[in-house]
Short mmCIF file of C-alpha atoms and ligand atoms in Angstrom, two decimals:
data_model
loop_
_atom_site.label_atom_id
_atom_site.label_comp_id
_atom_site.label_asym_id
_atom_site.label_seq_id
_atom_site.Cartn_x
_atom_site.Cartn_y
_atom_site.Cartn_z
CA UNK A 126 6.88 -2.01 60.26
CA UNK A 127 10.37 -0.37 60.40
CA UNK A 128 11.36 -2.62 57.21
CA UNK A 129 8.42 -1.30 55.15
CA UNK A 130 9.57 2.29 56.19
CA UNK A 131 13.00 1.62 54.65
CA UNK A 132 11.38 -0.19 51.57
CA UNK A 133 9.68 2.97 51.12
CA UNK A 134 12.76 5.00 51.77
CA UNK A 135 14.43 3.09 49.06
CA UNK A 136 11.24 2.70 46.41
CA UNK A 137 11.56 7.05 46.64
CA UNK A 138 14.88 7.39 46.46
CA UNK A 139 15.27 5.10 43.36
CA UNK A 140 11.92 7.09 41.64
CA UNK A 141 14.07 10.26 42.30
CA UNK A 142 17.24 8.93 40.77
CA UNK A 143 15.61 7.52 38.01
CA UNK A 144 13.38 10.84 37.33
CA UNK A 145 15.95 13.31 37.74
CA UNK A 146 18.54 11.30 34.98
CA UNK A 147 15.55 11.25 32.34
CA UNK A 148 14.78 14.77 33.00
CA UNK A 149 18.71 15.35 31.86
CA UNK A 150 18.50 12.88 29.21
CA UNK A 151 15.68 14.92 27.76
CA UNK A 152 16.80 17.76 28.42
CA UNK A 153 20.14 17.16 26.31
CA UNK A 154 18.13 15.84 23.21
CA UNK A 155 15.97 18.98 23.06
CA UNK A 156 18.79 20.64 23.32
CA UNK A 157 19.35 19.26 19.79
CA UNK A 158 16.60 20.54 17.92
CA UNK A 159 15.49 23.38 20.01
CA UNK A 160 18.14 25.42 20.74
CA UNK A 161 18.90 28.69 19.68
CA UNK A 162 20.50 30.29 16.39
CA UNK A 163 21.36 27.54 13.84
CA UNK A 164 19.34 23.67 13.64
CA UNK A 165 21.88 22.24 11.89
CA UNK A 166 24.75 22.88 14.14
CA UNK A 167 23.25 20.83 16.86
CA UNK A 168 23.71 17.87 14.70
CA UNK A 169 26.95 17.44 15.68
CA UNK A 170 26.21 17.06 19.31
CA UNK A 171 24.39 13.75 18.48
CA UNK A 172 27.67 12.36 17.98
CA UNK A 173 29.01 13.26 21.73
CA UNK A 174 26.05 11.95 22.98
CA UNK A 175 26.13 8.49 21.14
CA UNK A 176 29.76 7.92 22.50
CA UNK A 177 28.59 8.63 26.16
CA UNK A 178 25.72 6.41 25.76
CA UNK A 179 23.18 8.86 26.80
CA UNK A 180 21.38 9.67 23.32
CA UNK A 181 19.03 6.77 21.98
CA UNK A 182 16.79 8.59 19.66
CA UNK A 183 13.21 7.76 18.80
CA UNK A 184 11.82 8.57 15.56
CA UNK A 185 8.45 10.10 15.37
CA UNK A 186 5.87 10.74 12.89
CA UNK A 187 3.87 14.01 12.66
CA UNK A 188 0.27 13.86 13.48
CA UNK A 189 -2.53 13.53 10.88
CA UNK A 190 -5.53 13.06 13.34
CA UNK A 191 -7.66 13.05 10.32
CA UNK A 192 -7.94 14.37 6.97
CA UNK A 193 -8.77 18.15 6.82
CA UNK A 194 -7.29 18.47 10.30
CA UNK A 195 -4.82 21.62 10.26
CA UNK A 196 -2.98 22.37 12.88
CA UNK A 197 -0.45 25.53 13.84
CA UNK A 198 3.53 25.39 13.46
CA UNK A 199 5.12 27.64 15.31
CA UNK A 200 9.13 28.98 14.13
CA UNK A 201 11.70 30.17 16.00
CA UNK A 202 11.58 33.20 13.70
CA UNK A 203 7.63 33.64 14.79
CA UNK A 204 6.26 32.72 11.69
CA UNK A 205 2.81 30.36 11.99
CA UNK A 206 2.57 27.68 8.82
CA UNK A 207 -0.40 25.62 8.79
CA UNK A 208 -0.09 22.19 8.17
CA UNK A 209 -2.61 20.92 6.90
CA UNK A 210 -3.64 16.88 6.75
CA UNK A 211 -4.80 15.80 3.29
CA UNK A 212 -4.26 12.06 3.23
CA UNK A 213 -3.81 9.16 6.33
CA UNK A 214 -2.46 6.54 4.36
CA UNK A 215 -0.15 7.53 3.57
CA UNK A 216 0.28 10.29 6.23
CA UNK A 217 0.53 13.35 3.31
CA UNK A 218 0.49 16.83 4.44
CA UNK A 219 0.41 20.72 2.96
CA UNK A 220 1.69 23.19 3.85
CA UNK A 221 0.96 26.72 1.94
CA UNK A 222 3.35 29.25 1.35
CA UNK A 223 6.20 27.24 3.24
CA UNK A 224 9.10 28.86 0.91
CA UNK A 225 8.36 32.89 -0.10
CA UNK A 226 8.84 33.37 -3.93
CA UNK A 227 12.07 35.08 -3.53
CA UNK A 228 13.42 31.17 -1.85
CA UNK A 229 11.63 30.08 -4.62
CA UNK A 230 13.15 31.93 -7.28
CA UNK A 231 16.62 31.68 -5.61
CA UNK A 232 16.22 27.44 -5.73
CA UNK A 233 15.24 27.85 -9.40
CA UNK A 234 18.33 30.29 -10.27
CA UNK A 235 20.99 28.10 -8.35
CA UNK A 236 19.44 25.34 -10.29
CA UNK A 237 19.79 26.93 -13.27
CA UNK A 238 23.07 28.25 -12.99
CA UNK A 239 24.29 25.18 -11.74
CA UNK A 240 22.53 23.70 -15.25
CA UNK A 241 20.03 20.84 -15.50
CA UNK A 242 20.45 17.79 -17.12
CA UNK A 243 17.43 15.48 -18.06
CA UNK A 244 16.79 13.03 -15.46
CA UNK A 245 16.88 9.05 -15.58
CA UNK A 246 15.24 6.66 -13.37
CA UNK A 247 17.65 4.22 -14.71
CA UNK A 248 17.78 0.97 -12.41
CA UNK A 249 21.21 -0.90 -13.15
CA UNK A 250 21.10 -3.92 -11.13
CA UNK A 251 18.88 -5.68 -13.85
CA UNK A 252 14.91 -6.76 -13.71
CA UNK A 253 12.90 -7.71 -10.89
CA UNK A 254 11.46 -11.17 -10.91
CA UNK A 255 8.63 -10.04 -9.32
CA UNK A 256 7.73 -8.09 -11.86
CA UNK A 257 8.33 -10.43 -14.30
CA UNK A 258 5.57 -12.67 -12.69
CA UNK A 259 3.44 -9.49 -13.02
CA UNK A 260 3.55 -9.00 -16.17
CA UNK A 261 3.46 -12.87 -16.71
CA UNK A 262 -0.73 -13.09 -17.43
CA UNK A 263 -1.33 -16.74 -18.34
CA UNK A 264 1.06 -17.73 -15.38
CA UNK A 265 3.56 -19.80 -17.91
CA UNK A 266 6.65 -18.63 -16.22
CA UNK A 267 7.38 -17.23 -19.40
CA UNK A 268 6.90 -13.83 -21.11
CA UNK A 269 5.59 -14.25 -24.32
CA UNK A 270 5.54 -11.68 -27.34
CA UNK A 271 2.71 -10.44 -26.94
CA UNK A 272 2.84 -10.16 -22.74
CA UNK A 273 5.88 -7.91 -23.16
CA UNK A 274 4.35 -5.98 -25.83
CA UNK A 275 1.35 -5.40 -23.97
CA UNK A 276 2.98 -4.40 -20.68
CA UNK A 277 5.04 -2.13 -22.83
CA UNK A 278 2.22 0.10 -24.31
CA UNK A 279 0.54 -0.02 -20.74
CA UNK A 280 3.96 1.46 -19.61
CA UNK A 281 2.98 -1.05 -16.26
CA UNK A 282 6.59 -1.51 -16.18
CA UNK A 283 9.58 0.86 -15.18
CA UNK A 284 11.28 2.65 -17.95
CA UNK A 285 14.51 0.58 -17.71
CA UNK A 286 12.05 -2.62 -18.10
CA UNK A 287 10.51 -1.12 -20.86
CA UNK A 288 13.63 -0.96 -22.51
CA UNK A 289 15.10 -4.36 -21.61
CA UNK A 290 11.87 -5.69 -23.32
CA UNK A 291 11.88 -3.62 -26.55
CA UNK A 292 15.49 -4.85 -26.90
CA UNK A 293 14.71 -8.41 -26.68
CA UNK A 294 11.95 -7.59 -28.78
CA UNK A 295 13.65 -5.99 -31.24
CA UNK A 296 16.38 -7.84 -31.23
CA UNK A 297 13.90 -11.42 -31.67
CA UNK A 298 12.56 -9.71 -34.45
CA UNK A 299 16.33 -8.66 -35.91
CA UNK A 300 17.48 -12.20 -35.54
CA UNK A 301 13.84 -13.54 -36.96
CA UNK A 302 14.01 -16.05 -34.21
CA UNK A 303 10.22 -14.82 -33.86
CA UNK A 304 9.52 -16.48 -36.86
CA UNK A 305 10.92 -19.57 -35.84
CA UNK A 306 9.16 -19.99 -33.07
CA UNK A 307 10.67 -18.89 -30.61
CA UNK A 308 9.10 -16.32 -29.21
CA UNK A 309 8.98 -15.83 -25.04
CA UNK A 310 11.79 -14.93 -23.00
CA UNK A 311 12.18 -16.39 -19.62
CA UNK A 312 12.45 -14.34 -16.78
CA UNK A 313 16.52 -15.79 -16.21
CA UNK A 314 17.02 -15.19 -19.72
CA UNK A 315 15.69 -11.56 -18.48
CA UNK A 316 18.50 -11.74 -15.47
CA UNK A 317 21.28 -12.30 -17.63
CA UNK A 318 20.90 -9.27 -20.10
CA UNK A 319 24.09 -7.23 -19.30
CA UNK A 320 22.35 -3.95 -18.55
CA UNK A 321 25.53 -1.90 -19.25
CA UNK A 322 25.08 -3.34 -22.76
CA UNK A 323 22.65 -1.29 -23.08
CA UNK A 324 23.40 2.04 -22.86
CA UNK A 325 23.89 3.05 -25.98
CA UNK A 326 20.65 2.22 -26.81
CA UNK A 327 18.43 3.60 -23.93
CA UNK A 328 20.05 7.33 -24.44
CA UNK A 329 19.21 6.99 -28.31
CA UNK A 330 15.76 5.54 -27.17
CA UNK A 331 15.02 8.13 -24.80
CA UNK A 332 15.69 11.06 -26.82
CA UNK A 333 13.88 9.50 -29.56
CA UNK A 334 10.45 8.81 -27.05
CA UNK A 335 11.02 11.00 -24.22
CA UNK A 336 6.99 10.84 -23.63
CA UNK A 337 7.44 7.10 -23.04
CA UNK A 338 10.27 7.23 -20.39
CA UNK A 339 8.45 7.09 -17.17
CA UNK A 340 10.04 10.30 -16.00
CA UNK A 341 10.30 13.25 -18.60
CA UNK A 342 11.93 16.14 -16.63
CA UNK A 343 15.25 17.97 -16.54
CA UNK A 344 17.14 18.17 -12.60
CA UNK A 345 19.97 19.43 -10.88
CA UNK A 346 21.37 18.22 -7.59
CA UNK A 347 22.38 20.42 -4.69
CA UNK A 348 23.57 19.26 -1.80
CA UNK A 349 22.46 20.20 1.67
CA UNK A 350 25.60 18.44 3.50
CA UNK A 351 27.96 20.99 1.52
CA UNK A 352 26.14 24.17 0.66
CA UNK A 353 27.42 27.30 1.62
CA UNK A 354 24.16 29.09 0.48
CA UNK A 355 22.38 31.32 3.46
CA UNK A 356 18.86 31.03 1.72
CA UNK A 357 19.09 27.01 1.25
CA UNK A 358 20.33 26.80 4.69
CA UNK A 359 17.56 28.88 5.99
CA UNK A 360 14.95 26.61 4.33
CA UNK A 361 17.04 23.48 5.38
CA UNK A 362 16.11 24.91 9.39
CA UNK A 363 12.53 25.30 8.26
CA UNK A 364 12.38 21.90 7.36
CA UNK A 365 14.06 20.33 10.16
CA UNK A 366 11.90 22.59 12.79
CA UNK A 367 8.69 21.32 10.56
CA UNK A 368 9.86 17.52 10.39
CA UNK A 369 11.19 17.34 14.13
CA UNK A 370 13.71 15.03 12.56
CA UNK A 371 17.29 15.68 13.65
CA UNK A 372 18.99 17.96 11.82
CA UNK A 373 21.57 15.64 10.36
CA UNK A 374 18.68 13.72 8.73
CA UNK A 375 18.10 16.79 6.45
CA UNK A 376 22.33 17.52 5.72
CA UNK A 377 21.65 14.05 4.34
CA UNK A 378 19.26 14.10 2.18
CA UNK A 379 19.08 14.50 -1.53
CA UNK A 380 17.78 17.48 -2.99
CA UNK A 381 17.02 18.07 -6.27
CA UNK A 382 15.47 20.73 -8.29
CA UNK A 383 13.20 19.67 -11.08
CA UNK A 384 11.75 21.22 -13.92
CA UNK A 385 9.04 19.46 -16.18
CA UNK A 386 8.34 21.17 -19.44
CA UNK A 387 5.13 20.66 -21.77
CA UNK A 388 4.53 16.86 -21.48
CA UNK A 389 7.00 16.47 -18.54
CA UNK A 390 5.54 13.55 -16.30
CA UNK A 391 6.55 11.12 -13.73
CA UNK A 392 4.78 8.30 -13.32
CA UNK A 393 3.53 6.81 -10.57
CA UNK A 394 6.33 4.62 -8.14
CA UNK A 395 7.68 5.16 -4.56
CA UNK A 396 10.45 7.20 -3.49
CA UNK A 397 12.06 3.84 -1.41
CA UNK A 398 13.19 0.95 -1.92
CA UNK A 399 12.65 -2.48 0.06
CA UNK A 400 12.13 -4.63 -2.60
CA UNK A 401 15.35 -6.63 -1.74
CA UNK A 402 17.51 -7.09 0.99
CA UNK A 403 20.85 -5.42 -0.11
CA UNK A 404 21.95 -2.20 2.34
CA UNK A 405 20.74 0.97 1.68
CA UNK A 406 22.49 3.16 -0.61
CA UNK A 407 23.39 5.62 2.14
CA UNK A 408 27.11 5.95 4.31
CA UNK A 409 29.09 6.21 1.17
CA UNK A 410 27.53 3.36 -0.19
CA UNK A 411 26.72 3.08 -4.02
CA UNK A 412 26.59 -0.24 -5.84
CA UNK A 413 24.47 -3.04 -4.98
CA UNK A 414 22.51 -1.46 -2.79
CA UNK A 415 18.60 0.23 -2.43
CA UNK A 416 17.13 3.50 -1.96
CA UNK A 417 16.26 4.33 1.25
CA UNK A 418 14.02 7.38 1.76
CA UNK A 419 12.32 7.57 4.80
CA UNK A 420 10.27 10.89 4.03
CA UNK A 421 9.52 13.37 1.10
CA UNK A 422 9.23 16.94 1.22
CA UNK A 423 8.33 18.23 -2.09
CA UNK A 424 8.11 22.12 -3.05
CA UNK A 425 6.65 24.07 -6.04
CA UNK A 426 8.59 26.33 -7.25
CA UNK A 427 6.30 27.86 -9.66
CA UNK A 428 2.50 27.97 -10.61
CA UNK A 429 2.00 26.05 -13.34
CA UNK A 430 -0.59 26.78 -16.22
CA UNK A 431 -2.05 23.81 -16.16
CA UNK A 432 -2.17 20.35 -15.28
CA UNK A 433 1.35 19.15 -13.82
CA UNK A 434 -0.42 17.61 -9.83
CA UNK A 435 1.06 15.31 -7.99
CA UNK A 436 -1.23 12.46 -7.83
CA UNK A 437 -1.62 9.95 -5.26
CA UNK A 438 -3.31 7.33 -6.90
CA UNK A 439 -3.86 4.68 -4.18
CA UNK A 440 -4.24 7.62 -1.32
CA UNK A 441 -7.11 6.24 1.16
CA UNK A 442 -7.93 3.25 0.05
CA UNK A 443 -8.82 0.14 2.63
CA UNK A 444 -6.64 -2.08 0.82
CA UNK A 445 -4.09 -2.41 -1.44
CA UNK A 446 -2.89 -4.47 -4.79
CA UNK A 447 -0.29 -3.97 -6.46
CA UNK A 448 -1.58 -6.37 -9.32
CA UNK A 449 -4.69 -3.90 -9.57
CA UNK A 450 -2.59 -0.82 -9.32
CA UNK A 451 -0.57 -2.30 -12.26
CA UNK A 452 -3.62 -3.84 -14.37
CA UNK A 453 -6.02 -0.61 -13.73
CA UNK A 454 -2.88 1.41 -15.41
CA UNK A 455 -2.88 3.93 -12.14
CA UNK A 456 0.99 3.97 -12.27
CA UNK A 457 1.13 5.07 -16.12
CA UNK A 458 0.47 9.14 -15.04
CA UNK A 459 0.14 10.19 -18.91
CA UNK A 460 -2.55 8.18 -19.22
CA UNK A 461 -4.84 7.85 -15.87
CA UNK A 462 -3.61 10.83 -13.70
CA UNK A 463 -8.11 11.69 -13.40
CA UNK A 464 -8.44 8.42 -11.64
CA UNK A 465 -5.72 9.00 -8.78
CA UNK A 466 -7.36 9.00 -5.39
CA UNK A 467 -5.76 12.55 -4.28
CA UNK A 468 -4.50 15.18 -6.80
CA UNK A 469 -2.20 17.84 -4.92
CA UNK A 470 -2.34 20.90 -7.04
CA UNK A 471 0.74 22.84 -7.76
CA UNK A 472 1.08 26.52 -5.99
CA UNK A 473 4.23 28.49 -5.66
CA UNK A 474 6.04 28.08 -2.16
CA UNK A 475 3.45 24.65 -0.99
CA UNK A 476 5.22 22.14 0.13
CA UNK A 477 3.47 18.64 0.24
CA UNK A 478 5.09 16.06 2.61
CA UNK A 479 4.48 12.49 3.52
CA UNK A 480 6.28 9.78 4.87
CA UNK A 481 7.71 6.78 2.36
CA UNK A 482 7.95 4.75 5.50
CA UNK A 483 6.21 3.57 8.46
CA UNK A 484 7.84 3.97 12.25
CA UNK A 485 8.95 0.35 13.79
CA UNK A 486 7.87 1.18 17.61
CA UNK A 487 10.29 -1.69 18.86
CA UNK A 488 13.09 -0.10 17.18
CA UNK A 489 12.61 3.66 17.18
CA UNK A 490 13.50 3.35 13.40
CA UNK A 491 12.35 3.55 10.42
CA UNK A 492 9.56 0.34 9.31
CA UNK A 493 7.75 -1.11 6.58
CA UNK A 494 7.54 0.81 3.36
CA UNK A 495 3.93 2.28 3.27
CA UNK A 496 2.55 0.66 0.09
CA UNK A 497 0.20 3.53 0.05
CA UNK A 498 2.89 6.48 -1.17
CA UNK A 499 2.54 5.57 -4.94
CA UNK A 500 2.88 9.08 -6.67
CA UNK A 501 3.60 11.17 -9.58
CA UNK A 502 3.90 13.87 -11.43
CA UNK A 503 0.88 14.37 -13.79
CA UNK A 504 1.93 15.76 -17.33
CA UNK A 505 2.16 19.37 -17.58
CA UNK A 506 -0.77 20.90 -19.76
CA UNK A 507 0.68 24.26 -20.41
CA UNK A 508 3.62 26.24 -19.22
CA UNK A 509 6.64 24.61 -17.30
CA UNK A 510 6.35 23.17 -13.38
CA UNK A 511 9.49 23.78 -11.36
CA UNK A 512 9.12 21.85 -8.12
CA UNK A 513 12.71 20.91 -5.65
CA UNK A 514 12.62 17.53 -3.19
CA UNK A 515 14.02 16.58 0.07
CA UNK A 516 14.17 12.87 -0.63
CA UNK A 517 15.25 12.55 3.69
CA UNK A 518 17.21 9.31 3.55
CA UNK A 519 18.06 6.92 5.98
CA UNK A 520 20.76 4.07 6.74
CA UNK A 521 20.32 0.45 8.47
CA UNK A 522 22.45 1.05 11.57
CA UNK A 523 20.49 3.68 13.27
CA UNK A 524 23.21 5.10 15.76
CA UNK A 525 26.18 5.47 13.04
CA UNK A 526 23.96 7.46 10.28
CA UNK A 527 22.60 10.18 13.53
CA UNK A 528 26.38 10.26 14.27
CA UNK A 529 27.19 10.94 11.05
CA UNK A 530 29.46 8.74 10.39
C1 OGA B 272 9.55 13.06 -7.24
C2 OGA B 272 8.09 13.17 -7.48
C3 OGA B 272 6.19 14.46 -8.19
C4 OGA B 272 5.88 15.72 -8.90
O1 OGA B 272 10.28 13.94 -7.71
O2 OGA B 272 9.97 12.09 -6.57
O3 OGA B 272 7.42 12.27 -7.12
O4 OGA B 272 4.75 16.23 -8.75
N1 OGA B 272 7.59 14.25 -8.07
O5 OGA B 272 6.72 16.23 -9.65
FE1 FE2 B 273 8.60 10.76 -5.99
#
């Protein structure tokens, strides 16, 4: 009897201990993200906290509940957004009037005076065998002539593998070995093209076919880590109070203001990258590595005339095939933006955000890609669409990118 009253004793006092240290614990990681005045200065307590062990920070998604759902976000400043669900998989959001037009404006005139240059989606570290055996229809582990060619008017491909294949093409045809017979490439043949070779000829190619490129637009790159500017810091807070995400996730994103003229597209691809197993291209890293984006907050700067959505073309769907995606055309946006799933409609100051990637429970990190963020811009009809991105990045070692280091 008098050992089960100490057992008891002890059971208690260990239930206090341990309740009262995760009460602190918590209590010092709201501090991050909930304290007063500035977000972003808080990021720099993550660092303290990872060198006395106490911080282990668990990533979370928002909550969708369902499409249609909207629910009420409360800011420090008092302002209510609503954000409102419009997609599951993946888990895509609105949220109207997020930025006012004078943020809007102000984005559009740093952008501006900073000047924009047209972008590339250039990818340098050569093709993709997997995409080779895409595009490889009678299975032959070959391309032939007339596989490249047809990928290439499909625009199935990325606009760097376009050109890689016009060039062999072209240069087949230059050297007439075409006409001798030989005419398939293998996919190492593909490997070995020195992509640096080619330079020359994708900037003459592009400005000769801008339309084809499978991102027409012009951008310019500010940078939320360095910034001195109130009104971008301002909306940086915004963000990080919408996102919950620690504030140093945001000072390390990319952010880029775009503007898409008459014709300006971008077809349909992801905004990350796990389709090989080099580190991401984040803590100073830049060559042989992938883009790692866990979430994308995009804003529209303007309203556009017409046409110009962002299209989701796979957006709900039970399952999901990237053969079909390819083969149906849904990634060439110039061509099949009416049969995307979900169509978010530009609107100065809405923001649309979803999530790139899903949340690995185990690790409190980010997970798998979700295949289902395929997206794009759809061409512009009539007047010019001015939109800016958070592309929110993230790093493999968990502990040393919140730290900052
Ligand atoms: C992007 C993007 C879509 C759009 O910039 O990554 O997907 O509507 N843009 O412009
Ligand atoms: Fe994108």
């Amino acid at each position: 009897m008098r050992l089960s009253i100490i057992w008891a004793f002890i059971c208690i006092l260990y239930l206090f201990v341990y309740c009262f240290n995760a009460q602190e614990t918590n209590a010092q990681i709201d501090d991050f993200c909930t304290g007063d005045g500035d977000t972003l200065e808080c990021a720099d307590k993550l660092k303290v906290n990872r060198h006395s062990g106490l911080y282990s920070f668990t990533l979370k998604q928002l909550e969708g509940v369902q499409v249609g759902h909207v629910q009420d976000v409360s800011l420090e400043d008092g302002t209510i957004l609503k954000l409102k669900t419009l997609s599951m998989k993946p888990l895509l959001f609105e949220i109207r009037g997020f930025l006012s037009s004078l943020e809007c404006a102000h984005l559009m005139s740093l952008a501006s005076s900073q000047g924009l240059e047209e972008s590339l989606t250039v990818r340098t570290d050569g093709m993709k065998s997997s995409s080779v055996k895409l595009l490889d229809i009678n299975s032959d582990q070959r391309l032939s002539v007339n596989e490249i060619e047809k990928a290439v008017f499909e625009n199935s491909i990325t606009w760097i593998e376009t050109i890689i294949y016009y060039f062999f093409i072209i240069s087949r045809f230059l050297y007439t070995e075409c006409y001798q017979g030989v005419s398939f490439i293998t996919p190492e043949e593909l490997q070995q093209i020195d992509v640096n070779d080619l330079t020359n000829y994708l900037s003459a190619f592009a400005k000769i076919h801008p339309i084809k490129q499978s991102r027409y637009s012009k951008q310019s790159w500010l940078y939320p880590d360095s910034s001195t500017d109130d009104v971008f810091r301002q909306i940086q807070n915004r963000v990080i109070e919408v996102t919950r995400l620690p504030p140093v996730m945001i000072k390390k994103s990319d952010f880029q203001v775009v503007v898409y003229d008459e014709g300006g597209h971008y077809n349909a691809h992801q905004d990350s990258d796990t389709s090989s197993s080099v580190p991401c291209c984040t803590q100073k890293r830049r060559t042989n590595c992938r883009i790692c984006r866990f979430m994308t907050v995009l804003f529209y700067l303007n309203d556009v005339t017409e046409g110009g959505g962002t299209a989701f073309p796979v957006a709900g769907n039970d399952t999901y095939d990237e053969q079909e995606l390819r083969v149906k055309h849904l990634i060439n946006l110039q061509q099949s933006c009416d049969e995307a799933n979900l169509i978010v409609q530009p609107e100065l100051g809405k923001a649309v955000i979803w999530y790139n990637h899903h949340v690995d429970e185990s690790t409190g990190w980010i997970g798998a890609m979700d295949v289902m963020s395929w997206h794009g811009g759809c061409p512009v009809i009539r007047g010019q669409k001015w939109i800016a991105n958070f592309w929110i990045k993230y790093a493999d070692d968990k502990e040393a990118f919140l730290a900052d280091e």
